[in-house]
Coordinates of C-alpha atoms in Angstrom, one line a residue:
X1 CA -19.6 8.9 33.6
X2 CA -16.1 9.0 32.5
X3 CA -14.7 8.5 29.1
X4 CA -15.4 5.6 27.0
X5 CA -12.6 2.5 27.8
X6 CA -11.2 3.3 31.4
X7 CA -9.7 0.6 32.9
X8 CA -10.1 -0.4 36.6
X9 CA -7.5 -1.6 39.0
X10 CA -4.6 -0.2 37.1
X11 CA -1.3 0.6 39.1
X12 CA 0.2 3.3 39.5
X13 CA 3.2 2.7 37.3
X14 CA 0.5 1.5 34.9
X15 CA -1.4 4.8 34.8
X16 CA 1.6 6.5 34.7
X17 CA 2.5 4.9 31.0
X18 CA -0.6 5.3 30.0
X19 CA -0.5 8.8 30.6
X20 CA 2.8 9.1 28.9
X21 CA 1.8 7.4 25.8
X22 CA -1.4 9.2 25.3
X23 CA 0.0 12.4 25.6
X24 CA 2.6 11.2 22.6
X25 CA -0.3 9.9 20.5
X26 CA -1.8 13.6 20.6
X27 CA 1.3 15.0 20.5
X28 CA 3.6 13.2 17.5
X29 CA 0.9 10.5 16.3
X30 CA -2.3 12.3 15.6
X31 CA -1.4 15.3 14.1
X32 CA 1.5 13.9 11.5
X33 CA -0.5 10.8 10.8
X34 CA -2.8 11.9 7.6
X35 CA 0.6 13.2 5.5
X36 CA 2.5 10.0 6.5
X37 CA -0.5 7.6 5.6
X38 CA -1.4 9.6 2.1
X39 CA 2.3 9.4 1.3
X40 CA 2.9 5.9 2.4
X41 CA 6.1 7.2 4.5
X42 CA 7.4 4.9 7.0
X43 CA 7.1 7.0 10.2
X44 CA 10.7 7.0 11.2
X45 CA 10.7 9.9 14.0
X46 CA 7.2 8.1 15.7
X47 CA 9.2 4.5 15.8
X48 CA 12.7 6.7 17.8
X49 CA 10.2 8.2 20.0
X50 CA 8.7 4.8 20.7
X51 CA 12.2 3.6 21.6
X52 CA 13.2 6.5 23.7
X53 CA 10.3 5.9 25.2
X54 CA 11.3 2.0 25.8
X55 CA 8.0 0.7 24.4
X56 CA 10.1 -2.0 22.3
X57 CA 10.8 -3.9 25.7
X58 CA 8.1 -3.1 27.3
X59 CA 7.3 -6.5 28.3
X60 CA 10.7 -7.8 27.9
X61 CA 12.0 -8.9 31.4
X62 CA 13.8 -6.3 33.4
X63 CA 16.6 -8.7 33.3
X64 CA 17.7 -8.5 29.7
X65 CA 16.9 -4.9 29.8
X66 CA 13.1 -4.6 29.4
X67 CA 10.3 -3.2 31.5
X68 CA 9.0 -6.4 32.2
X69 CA 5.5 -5.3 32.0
X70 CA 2.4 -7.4 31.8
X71 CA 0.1 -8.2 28.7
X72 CA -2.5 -6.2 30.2
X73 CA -0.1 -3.3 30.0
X74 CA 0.8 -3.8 26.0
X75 CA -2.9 -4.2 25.2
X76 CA -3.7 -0.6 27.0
X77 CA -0.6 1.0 25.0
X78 CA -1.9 -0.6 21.8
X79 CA -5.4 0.6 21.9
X80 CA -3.9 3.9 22.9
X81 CA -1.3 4.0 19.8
X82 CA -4.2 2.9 17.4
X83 CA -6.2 5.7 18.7
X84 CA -3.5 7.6 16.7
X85 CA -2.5 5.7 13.7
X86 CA -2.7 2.0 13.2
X87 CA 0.4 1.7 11.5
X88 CA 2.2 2.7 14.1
X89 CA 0.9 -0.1 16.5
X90 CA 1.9 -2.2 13.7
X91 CA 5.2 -1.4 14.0
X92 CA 5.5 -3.3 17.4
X93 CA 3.3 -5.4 17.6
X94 CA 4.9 -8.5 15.4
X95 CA 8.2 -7.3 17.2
X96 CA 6.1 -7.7 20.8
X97 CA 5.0 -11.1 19.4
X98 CA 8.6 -12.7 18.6
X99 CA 9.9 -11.3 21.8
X100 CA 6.9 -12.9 23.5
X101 CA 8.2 -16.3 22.0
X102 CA 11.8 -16.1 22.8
X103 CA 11.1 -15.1 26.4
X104 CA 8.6 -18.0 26.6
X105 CA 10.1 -20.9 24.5
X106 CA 14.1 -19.9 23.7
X107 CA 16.9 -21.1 25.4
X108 CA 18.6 -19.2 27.6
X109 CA 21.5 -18.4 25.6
X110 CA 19.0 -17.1 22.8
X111 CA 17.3 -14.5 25.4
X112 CA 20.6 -13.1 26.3
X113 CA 21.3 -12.8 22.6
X114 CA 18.0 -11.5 21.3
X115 CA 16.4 -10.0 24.5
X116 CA 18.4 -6.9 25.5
X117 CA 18.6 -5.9 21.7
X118 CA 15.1 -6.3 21.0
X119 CA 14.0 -3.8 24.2
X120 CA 16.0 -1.2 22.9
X121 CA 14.5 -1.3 19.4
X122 CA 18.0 -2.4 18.0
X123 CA 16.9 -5.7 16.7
X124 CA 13.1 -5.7 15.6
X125 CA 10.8 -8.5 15.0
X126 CA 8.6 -10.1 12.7
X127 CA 6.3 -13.1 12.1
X128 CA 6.2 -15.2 9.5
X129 CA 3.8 -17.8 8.9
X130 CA 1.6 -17.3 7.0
X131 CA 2.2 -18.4 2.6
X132 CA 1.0 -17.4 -0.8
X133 CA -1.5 -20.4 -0.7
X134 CA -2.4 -20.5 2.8
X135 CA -3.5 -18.5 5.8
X136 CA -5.6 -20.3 8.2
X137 CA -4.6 -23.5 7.3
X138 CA -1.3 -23.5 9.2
X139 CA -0.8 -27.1 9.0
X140 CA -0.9 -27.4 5.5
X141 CA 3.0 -25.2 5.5
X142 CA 5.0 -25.6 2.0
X143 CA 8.1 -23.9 3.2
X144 CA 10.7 -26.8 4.0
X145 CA 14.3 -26.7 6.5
X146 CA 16.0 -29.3 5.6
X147 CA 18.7 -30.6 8.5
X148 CA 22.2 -30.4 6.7
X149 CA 24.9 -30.9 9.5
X150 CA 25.2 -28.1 12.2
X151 CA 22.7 -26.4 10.0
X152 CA 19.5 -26.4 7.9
X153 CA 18.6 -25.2 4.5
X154 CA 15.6 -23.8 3.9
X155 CA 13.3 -22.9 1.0
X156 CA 9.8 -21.3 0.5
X157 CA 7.7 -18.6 -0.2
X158 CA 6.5 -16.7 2.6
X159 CA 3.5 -13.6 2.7
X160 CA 2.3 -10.7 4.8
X161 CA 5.5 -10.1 6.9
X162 CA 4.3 -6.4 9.0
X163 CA 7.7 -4.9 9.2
X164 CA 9.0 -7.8 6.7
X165 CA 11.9 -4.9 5.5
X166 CA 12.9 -3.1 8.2
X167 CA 12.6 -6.0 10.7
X168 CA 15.9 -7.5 11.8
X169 CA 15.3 -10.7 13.4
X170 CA 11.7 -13.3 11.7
X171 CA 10.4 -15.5 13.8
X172 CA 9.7 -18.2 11.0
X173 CA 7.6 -21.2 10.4
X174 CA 8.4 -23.7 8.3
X175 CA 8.5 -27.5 7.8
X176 CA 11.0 -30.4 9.4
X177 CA 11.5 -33.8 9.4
X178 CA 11.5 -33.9 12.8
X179 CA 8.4 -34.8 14.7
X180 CA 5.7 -37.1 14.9
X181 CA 3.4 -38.0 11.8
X182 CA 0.7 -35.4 12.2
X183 CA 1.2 -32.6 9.8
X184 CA 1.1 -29.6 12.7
X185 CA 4.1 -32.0 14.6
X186 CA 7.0 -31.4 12.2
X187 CA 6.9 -27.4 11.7
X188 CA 10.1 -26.1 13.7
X189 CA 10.0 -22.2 14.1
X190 CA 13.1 -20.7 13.2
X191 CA 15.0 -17.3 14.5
X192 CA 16.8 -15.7 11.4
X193 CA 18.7 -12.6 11.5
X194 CA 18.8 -10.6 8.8
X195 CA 19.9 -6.9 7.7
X196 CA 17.1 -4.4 7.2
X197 CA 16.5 -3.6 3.7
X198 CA 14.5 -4.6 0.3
X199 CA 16.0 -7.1 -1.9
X200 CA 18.8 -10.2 -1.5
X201 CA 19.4 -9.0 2.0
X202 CA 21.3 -11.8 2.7
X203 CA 22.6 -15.4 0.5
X204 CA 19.4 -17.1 -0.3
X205 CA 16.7 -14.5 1.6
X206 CA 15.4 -12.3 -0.7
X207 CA 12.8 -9.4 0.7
X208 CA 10.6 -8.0 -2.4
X209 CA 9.2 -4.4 -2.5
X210 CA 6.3 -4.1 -0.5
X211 CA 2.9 -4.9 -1.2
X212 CA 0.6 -1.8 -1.6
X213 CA -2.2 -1.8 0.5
X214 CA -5.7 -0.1 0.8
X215 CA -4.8 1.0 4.2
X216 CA -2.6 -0.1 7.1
X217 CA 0.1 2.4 5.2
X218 CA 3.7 3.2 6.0
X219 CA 4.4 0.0 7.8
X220 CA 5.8 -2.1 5.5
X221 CA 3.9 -5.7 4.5
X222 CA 6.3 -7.7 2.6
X223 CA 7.0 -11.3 1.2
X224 CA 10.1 -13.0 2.4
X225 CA 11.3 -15.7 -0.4
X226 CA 13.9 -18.2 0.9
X227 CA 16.2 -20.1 -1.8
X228 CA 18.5 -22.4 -0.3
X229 CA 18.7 -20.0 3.1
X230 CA 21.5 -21.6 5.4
X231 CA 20.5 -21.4 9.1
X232 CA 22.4 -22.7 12.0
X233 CA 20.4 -25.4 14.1
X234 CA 21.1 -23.5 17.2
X235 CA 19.1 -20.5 15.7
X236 CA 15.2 -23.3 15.8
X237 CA 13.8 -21.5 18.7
X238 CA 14.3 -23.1 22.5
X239 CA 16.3 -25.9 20.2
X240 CA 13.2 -27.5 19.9
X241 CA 12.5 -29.3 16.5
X242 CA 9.2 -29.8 16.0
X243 CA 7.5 -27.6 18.0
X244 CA 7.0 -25.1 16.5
X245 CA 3.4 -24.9 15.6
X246 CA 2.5 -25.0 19.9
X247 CA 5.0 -21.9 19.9
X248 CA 3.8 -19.7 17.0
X249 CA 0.4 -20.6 18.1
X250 CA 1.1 -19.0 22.0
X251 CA 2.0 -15.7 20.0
X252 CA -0.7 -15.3 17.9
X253 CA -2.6 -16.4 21.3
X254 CA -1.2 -12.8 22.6
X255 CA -1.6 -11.0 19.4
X256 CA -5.0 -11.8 19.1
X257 CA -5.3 -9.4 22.0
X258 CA -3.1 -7.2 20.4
X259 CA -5.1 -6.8 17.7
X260 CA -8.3 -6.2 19.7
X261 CA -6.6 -3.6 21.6
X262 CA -5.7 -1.9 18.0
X263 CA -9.3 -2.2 17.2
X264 CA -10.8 -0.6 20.3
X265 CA -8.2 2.2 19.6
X266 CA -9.9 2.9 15.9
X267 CA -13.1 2.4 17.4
X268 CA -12.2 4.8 19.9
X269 CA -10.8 7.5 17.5
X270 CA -14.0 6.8 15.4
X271 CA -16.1 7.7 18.0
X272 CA -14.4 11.0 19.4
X273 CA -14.6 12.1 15.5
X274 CA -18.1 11.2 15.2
X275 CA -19.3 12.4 18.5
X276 CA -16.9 15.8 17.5
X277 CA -18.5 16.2 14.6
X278 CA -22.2 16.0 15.3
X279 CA -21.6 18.5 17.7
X280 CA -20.7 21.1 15.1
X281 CA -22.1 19.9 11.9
X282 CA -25.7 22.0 12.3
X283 CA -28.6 21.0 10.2
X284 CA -32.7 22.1 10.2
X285 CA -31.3 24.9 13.2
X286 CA -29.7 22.6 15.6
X287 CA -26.4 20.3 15.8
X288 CA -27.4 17.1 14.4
X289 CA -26.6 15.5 17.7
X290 CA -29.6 16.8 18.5
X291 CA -31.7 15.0 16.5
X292 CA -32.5 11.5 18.0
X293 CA -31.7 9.2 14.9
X294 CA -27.6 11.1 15.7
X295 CA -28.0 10.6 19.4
X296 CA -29.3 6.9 19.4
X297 CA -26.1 6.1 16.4
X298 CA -24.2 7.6 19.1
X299 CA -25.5 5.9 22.1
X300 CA -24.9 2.4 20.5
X301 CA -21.2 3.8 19.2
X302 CA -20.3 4.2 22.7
X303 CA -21.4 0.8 24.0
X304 CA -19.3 -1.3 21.5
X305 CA -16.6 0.7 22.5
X306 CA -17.4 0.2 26.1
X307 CA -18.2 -3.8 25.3
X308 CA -14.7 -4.3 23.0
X309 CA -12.4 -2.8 25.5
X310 CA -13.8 -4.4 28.6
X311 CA -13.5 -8.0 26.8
X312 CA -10.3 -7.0 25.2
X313 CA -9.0 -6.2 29.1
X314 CA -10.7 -9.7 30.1
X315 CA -8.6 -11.6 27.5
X316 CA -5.3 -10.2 28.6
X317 CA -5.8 -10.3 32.4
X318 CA -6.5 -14.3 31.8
X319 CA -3.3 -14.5 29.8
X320 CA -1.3 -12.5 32.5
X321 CA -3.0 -14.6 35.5
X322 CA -1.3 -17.9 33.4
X323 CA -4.8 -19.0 32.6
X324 CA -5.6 -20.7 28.9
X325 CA -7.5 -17.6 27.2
X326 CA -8.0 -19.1 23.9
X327 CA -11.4 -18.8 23.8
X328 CA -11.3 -15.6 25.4
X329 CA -8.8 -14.2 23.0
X330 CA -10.9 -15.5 19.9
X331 CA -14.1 -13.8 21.4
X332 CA -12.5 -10.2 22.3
X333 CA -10.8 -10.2 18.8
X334 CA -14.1 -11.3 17.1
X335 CA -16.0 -8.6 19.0
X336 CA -13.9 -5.8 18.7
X337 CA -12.9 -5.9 15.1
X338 CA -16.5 -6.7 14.2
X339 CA -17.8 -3.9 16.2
X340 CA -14.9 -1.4 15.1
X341 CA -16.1 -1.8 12.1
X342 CA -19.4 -1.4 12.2
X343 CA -18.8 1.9 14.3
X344 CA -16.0 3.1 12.3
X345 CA -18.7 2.7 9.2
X346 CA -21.5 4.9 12.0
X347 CA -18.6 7.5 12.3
X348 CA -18.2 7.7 8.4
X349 CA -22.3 8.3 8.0
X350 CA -22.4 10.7 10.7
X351 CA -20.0 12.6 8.5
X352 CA -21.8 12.5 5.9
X353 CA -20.0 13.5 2.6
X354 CA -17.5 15.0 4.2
X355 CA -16.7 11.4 5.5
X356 CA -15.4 10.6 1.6
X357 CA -13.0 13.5 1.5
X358 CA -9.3 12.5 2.6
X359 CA -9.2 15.8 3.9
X360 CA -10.8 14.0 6.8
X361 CA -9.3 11.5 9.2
X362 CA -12.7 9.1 9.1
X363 CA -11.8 8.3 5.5
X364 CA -8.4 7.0 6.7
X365 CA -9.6 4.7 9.5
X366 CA -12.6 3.5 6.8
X367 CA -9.7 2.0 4.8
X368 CA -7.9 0.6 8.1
X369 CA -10.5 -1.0 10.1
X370 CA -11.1 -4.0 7.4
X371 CA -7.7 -4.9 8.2
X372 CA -8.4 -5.9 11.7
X373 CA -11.5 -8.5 10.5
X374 CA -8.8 -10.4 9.0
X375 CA -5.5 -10.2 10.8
X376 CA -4.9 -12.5 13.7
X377 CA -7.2 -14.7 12.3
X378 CA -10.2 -14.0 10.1
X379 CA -14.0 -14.0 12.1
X380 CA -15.0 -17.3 11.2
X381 CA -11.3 -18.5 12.2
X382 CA -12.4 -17.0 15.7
X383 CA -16.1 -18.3 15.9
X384 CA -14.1 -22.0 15.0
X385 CA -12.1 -21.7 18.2
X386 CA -14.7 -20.6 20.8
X387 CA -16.8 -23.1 19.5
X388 CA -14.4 -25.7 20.0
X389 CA -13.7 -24.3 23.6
X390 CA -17.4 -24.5 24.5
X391 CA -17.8 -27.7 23.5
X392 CA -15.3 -28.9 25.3
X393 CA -16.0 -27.2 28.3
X394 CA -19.9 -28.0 28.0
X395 CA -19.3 -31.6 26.7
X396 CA -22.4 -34.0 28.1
X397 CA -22.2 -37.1 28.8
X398 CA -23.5 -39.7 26.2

């Protein structure tokens, strides 16, 4: 057969990128990622690379600059950039995600502002919704806007912002008057430009250090505290007060595959090491591949990898086709960040002690793949929304 996650039905424009960003990953990922992950360094000559290579717009419409290509397309260069280092992926994926919104939900005057910055990498995006006492619970939102004029004020504490310091532009969620009485009807999502940098960054936006991690290094997870923060109302994303829950929700929709594709790409890397490995690592006169309790771990290895990616692929061709995928979505993350890491932990027995050394890549993705059970949504979160989809879709008739 041929390697693990191929993808069928690909173009030839879409091979072609492929091609391009693997050779990249093995080229300038791979072999600088352990130094830049043990050192916490922000991987500045991976991200101009990335830009060169236009991957900031690459489904940006061709219109305001991009390379308008489809979700399918992202998903395939995630896994592929994840295969390297996670981080990296990181570093645009909450920038795909707000450029996602804006193409689908902002006005038109805020895609030809944003758009053609954001697919040359000049303006970069990240998401903030989440809050010091809440993750899940999006409806329950602390952070108030307050209408003042032309403008609104806002204040709040906000957590886990991936690229919260060197972004430029956060897509933010935060509580209005506006709307009807159900709590999830008066959250307005906000565009607010900011400069990159740690700090009071701007009058009333302050962006702490950032928050040390046990992996997922050299991106940079911040907290975003906002203290009487003015904002023009032209800057609520498609000028649309209250809607904002229906639009952050379509882009964690998408970066639910996102983050599927990122763990197929660990899985991926996992396996290769593993299957590496045992190939070399000789015990009782033979490679321990050879020995059937190896060779089965390896056999079932290969078939998660095979089951993630073909469910991750699933997901995003619903999304491109205009189909609801939320179900979908919820199931292809669920199944490939569970399975990542259970085969990531397969990868780190096969190793054996070595697997504990950082002088070994395993150990790094050990620490990374825990990540992806709780971004995007946490499993349970996930198993709540299929269920939810199969019930309505299997409702009987009382």
């Amino acid at each position: 057969m041929a390697r693990l996650a191929q993808t069928a039905g690909l173009t030839d424009i879409q091979r072609e990128i492929l091609a391009t960003v693997r050779g990249f990953v093995d080229k300038e990922v791979i072999p600088h990622a352990q130094a830049l992950e043990h050192g916490d360094e922000y991987p500045s000559d991976i991200v101009e690379g990335m830009k060169e290579m236009g991957l900031f717009g690459l489904t940006i419409p061709e219109e305001y600059g991009g390379l308008g290509e489809s979700l399918l397309t992202y998903a395939l260069v995630v896994e592929e950039i994840a295969r390297g280092w996670m981080s990296v992926s990181g570093v645009i994926n909450t920038h795909f995600i707000v450029a996602h919104m804006i193409k689908q939900h902002g006005t038109e005057e805020q895609k030809q502002y944003f758009l053609p910055r954001m697919a040359t990498g000049e303006v970069r995006g990240a998401f903030s919704m989440s809050e010091p006492d809440l993750g899940s619970d999006v409806a329950a939102i602390k952070t108030k806007a307050k209408k003042d004029g032309d403008s609104y004020v806002i204040d709040g504490q906000k957590m886990w912002l991936t690229n919260g310091g060197t972004s430029t532009l956060i897509a933010l969620l935060a509580r209005t008057d506006e709307g009807a009485p159900k709590a999830h009807q008066n959250l307005t999502a906000f565009l607010v430009e900011k400069p990159a940098g740690f700090g009071e960054v701007a009058p009333g936006l302050t962006i702490p250090g950032k928050i040390d991690k046990m992996g997922y290094k050299g991106v940079d997870t911040t907290e975003a505290v906002f203290s009487g923060y003015e904002i023009p109302a032209g800057r609520v994303l498609g000028e649309a007060p209250g809607k904002g829950f229906a639009q952050m929700m379509d882009g964690v929709e998408v970066g639910r595959v996102n983050v599927a594709a990122r763990a197929c790409g660990i899985a991926i890397r996992a396996f290769e090491l593993a299957i590496d490995y045992a190939q070399q690592r000789r015990t009782f006169g033979k490679p321990i591949a050879e020995h059937q309790a190896i060779a089965f771990k390896l056999a079932e290895m290969a078939t998660k990898v095979e089951a993630a990616h073909l469910m991750m692929v699933n997901a995003a061709r619903l999304k491109d086709s205009g189909a609801r995928n939320d179900v979908e979505a919820g199931m292809a993350k669920l199944i490939a960040s569970e399975y990542c890491a259970e085969v990531t932990q397969d990868a780190f027995r096969i190793h054996g002690g070595y697997g504990y050394s950082k002088e070994y890549e395993i150990e790094r993705l050990m620490r990374e793949a825990p990540f992806l059970l709780i971004g995007e949504g946490t499993s349970e979160i996930q198993k709540t929304i299929i269920s939810r989809g199969l019930l309505r879709e299997y409702k009987t008739r009382s």
